[in-house]
Every structure is written in C-alpha cells, then in structure tokens.
CSV table of C-alpha atoms in Angstrom, one decimal:
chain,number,residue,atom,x,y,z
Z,61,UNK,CA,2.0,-18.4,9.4
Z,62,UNK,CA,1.5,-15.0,8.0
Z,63,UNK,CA,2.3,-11.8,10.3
Z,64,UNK,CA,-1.0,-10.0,9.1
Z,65,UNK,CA,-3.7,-12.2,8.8
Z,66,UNK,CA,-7.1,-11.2,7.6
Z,67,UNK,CA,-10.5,-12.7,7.7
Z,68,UNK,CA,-12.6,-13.6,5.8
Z,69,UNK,CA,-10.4,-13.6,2.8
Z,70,UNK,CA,-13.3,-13.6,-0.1
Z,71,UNK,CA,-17.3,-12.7,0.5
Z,72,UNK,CA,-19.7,-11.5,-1.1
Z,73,UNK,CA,-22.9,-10.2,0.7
Z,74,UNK,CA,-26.0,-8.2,-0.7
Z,75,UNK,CA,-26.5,-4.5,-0.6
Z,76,UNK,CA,-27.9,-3.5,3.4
Z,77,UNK,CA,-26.0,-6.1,4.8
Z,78,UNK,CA,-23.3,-5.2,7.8
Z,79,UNK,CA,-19.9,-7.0,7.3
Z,80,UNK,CA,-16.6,-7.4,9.2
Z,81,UNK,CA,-13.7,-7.9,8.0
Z,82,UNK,CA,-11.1,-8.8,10.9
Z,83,UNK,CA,-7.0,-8.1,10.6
Z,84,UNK,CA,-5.2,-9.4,13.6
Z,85,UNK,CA,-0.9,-9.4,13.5
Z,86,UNK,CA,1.8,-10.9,15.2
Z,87,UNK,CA,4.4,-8.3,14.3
Z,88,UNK,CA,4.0,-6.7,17.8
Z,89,UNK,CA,3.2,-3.0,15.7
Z,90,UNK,CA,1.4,-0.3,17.3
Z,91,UNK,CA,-0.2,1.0,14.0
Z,92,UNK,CA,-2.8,-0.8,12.1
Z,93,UNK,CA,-4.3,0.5,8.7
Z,94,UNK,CA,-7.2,-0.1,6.7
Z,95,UNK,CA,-6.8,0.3,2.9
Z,96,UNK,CA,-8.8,-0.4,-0.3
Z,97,UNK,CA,-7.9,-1.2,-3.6
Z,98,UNK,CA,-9.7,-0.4,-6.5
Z,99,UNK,CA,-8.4,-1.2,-9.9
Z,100,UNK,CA,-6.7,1.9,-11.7
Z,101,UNK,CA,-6.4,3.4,-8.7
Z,102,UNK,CA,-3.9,4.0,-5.5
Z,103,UNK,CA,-4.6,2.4,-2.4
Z,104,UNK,CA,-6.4,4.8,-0.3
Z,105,UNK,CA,-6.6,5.0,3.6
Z,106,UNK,CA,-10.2,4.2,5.1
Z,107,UNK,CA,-8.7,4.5,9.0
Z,108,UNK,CA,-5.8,4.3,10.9
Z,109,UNK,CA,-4.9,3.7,14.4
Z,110,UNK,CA,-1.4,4.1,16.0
Z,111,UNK,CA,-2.2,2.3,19.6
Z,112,UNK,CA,-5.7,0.7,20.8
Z,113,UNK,CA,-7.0,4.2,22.1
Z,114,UNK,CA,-6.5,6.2,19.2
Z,115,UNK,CA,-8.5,5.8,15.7
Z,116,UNK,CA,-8.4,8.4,12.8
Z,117,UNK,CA,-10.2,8.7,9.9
Z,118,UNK,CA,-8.5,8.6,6.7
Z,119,UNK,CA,-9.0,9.5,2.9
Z,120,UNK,CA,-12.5,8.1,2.4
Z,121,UNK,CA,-13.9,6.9,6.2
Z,122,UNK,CA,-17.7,7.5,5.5
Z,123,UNK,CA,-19.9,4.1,4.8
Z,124,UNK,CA,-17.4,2.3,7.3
Z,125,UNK,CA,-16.2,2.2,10.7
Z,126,UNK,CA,-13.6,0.4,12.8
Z,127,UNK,CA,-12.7,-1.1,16.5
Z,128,UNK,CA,-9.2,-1.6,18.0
Z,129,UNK,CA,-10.0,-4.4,20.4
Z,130,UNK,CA,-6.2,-5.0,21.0
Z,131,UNK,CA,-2.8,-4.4,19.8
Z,132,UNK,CA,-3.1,-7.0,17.8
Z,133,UNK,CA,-6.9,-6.8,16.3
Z,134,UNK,CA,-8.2,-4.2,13.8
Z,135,UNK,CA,-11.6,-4.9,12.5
Z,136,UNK,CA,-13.5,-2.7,9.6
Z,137,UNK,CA,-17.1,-2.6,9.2
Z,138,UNK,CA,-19.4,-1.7,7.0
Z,139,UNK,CA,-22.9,-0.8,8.6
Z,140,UNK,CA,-24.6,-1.2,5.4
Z,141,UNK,CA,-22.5,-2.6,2.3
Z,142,UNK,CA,-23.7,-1.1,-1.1
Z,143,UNK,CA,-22.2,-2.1,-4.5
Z,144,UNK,CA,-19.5,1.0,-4.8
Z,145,UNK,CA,-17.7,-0.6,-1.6
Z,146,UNK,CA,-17.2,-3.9,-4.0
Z,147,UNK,CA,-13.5,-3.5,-3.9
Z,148,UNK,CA,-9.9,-5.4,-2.2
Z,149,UNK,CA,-9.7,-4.2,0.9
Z,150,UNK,CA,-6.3,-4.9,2.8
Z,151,UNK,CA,-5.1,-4.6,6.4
Z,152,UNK,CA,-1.9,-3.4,7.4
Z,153,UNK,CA,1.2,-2.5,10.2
Z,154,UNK,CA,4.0,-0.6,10.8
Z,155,UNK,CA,6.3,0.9,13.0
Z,156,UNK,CA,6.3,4.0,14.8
Z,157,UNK,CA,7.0,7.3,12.5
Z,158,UNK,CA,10.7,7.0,10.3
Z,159,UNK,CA,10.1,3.6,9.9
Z,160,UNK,CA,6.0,4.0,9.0
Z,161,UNK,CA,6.9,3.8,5.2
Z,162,UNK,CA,7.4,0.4,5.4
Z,163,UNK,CA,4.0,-1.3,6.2
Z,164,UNK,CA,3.4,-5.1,6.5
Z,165,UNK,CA,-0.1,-6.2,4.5
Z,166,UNK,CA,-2.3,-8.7,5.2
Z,167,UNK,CA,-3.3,-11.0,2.2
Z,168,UNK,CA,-6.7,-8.8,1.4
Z,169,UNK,CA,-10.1,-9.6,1.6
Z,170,UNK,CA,-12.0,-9.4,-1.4
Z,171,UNK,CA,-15.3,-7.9,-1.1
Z,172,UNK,CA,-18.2,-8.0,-3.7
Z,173,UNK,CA,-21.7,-6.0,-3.0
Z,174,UNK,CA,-24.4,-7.7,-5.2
F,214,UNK,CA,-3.2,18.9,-3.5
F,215,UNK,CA,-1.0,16.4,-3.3
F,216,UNK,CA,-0.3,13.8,-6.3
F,217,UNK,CA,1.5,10.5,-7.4
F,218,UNK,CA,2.1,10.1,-10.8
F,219,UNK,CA,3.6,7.5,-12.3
F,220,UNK,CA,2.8,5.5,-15.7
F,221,UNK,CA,0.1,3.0,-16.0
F,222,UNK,CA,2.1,0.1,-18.0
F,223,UNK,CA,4.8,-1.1,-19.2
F,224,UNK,CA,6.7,-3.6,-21.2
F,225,UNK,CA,10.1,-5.0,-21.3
F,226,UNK,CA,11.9,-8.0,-22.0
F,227,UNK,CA,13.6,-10.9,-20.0
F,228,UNK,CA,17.0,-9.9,-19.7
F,229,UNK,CA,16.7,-6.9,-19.9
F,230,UNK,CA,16.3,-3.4,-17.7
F,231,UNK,CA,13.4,-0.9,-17.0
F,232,UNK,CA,13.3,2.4,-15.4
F,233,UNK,CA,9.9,3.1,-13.5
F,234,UNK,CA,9.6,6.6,-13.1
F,235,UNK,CA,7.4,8.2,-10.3
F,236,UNK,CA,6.9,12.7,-10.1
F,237,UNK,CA,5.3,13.9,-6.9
F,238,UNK,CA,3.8,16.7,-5.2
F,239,UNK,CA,2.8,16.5,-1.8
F,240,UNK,CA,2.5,18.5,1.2
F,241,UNK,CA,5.9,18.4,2.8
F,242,UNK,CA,8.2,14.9,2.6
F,243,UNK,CA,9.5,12.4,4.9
F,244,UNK,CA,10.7,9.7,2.7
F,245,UNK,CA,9.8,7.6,-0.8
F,246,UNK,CA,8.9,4.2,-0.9
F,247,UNK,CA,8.5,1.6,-3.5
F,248,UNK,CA,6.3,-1.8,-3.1
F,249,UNK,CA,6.0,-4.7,-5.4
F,250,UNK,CA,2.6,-6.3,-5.8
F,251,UNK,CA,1.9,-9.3,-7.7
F,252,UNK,CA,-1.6,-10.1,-9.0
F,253,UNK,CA,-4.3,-10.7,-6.8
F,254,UNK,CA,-1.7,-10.7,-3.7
F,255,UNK,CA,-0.4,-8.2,-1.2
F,256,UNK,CA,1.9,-4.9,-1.5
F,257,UNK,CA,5.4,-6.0,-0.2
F,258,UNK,CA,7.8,-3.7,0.7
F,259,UNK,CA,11.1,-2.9,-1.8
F,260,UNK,CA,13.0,0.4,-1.0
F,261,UNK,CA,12.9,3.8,0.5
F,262,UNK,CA,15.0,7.3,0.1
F,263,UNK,CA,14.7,9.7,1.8
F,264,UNK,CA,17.9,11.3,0.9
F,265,UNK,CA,19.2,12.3,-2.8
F,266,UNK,CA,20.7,9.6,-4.9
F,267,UNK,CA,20.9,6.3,-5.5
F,268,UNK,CA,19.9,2.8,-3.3
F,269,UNK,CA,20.9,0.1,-4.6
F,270,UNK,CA,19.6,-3.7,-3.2
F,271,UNK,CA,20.4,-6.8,-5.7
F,272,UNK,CA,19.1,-6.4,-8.7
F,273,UNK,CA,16.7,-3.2,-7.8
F,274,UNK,CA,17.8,0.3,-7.6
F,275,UNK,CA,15.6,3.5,-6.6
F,276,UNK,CA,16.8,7.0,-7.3
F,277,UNK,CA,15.8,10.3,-5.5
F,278,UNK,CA,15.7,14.0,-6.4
F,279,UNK,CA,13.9,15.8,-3.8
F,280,UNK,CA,14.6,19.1,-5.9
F,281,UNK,CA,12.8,18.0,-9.1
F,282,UNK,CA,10.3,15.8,-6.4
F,283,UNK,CA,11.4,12.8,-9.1
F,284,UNK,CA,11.9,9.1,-7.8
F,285,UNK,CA,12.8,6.0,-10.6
F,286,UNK,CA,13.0,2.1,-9.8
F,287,UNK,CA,15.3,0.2,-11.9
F,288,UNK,CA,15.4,-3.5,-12.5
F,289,UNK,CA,18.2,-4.9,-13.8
F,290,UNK,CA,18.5,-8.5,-15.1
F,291,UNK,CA,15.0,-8.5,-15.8
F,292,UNK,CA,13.0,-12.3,-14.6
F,293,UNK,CA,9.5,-13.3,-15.8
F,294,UNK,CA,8.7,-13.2,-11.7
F,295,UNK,CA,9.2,-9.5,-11.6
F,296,UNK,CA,6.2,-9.1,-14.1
F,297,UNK,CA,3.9,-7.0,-11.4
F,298,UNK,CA,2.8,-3.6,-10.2
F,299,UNK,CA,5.2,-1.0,-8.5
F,300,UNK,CA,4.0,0.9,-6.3
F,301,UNK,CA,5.5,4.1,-5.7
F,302,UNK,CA,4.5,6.2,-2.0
F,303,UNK,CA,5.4,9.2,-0.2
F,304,UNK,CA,5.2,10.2,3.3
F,305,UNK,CA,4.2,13.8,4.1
F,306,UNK,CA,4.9,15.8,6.5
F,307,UNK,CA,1.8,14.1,8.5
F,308,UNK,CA,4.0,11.0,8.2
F,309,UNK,CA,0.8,9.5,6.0
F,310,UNK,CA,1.6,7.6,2.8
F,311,UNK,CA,0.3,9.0,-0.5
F,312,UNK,CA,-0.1,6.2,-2.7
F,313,UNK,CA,0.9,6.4,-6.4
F,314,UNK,CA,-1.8,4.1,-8.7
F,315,UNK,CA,1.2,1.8,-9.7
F,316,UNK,CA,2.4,0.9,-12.9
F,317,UNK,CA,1.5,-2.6,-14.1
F,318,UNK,CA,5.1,-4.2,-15.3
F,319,UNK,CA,4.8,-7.1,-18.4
F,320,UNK,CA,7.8,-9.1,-18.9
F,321,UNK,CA,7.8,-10.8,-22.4
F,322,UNK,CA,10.3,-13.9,-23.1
C-alpha cells in the first residue's frame, strides 16, 4: 500500500461545482502539502500545514481551501471549480525542517473543469 | 524574485551520460534537491546538497556550487527507464521548496 494515498485519483466535474480531493499518509509526518502541476510549469504550493493546528497559504491559495482533520488527513477543496483549476494536483509529506527537502507524493489526482 | 532555471528537454542515448544543469536565485538557501518523475506518476525523491561538491549514489551524481548558485545531475550508464523529468528544487531560507519546471529527459536506443 502506498504511504500517501490520494482520493479520488481522476474527476472531472463542471464549472461551479465544489470538489474534495482527500490525501491521507501513513508515514507518521507532521507536514502535509498541497501542490499542482501544470504542464511547462514547476509544481507550485497551494497550502501547507506542519501539524493539525497550523495551515498556511502558499504560492497561489485563492479559489481553494483546505482542512487538517488529523495527522494523517489533508483534504483541498475547491468551493467553486472553474476550467483554469483543470490541472494534476498532488499531495505530499515530509519531515520536520533539514529533512523537509525530501517530500513523499501521493499518486495525484487529476482534475478536469468542463 | 526567486528563480529555477533549468532546460526544458533533452536527448541522449542508451549507454550513454547526460549532465542536467539547474542555475538558481532564491532568497537565502538551505539545501538542493533533485526528484525523478516519470510520466503521468508522482515526483520521487533522488539527491540533495547542501554542501559544495559532489554526491554520488549508483549511477546518479548531483553537483553543487553555492558560489555560482549552480547544481548538475549526472546519469551515467544511461537505461531507457531513466527517460523522465528531473526535477531540480531549493529550499530558502523559509525552509519552502522552489520548484524548478523540470527538464523532460528522452532516451533513444
């Protein structure tokens, strides 16, 4: 079984709907990420959380938002999908500071916005 | 503002050996890192420096010159598997990762 699991692993919803996309891990980390990835471009931070009481915003937050319901869950939402957000959006875990460089993915969850 | 660059594509033979270069400028530095990430799958971790020089794991290397802010990965022995993207990432002095756009890697026979 995976360490990072995410759910659901393909959708594809119309513009105004509200999605979830769940990440839940097994690797006992304190810090959970939220990336997307477009193509031609770096992966770029949506939020981050380093324990279930702290959640930061990251590169581009707005359109989305995010609940730490345990150590082990991270779920992303958007309120309102719209086409731009069509992109793969991947989960992800690390340890505390030195050793934050080295993150643990989930498999990604393919979005499309029709 | 801080920046990644590293080049888009490249090509090189089975058998072979590639240098992927990576220049960066970012806002004080805690480290470089380098992922693999096949097509349609997951970023998975290959090698950080954080010091000058060079790491060496199997068949991978990754160099570092913090003075000229200058990383490369080399791949030696080069397998049809290691057609991917490489990733290249640095961590600020925030300890957040800036995230190069990855160069795409063909392997030809």
């Amino acid at each position: 079984d995976a360490d990072v699991t995410q759910t659901p692993r393909n959708r594809i919803t119309k513009t105004g709907k509200r999605i979830m996309l769940e990440c839940s891990q097994t690797k006992g980390h304190d810090r959970m990420y939220w990336y997307r990835q477009d193509p031609g471009l770096g992966l770029r931070l949506i939020y981050y959380s380093f324990d279930v009481k702290d959640i930061n915003k990251g590169e581009i937050s707005d359109g989305y938002s995010v609940s730490r319901q345990a150590q082990a869950k991270f779920s992303l939402s958007l309120e309102s999908a719209i086409p731009n957000q069509t992109a793969l959006y991947f989960c992800a875990t690390s340890a505390p500071e030195r050793e934050a460089g080295e993150l643990f993915f989930g498999e990604g969850s393919r979005l499309t916005v029709l | 503002g801080q920046n990644i660059d590293q080049p888009t594509e490249m090509t090189a033979t089975e058998g072979a050996i590639v240098q992927i270069n990576c220049t960066y400028q970012t806002s004080g530095f805690n480290g470089l890192f380098w992922y693999q990430q096949h097509a349609g799958e997951a970023p998975t971790f290959l090698s950080y420096n954080v010091l000058d020089g060079l790491e060496e794991k199997g068949r991978f290397s990754s160099f570092l010159s913090r003075s000229k802010g200058y990383s490369y990965l080399l791949l030696k022995e080069l397998q049809m598997k290691d057609s991917a993207s490489y990733l290249c990432a640095v961590m600020d002095s925030n300890y957040q990762l800036i995230w190069g756009a990855g160069t795409k890697l063909i392997i030809k026979p």
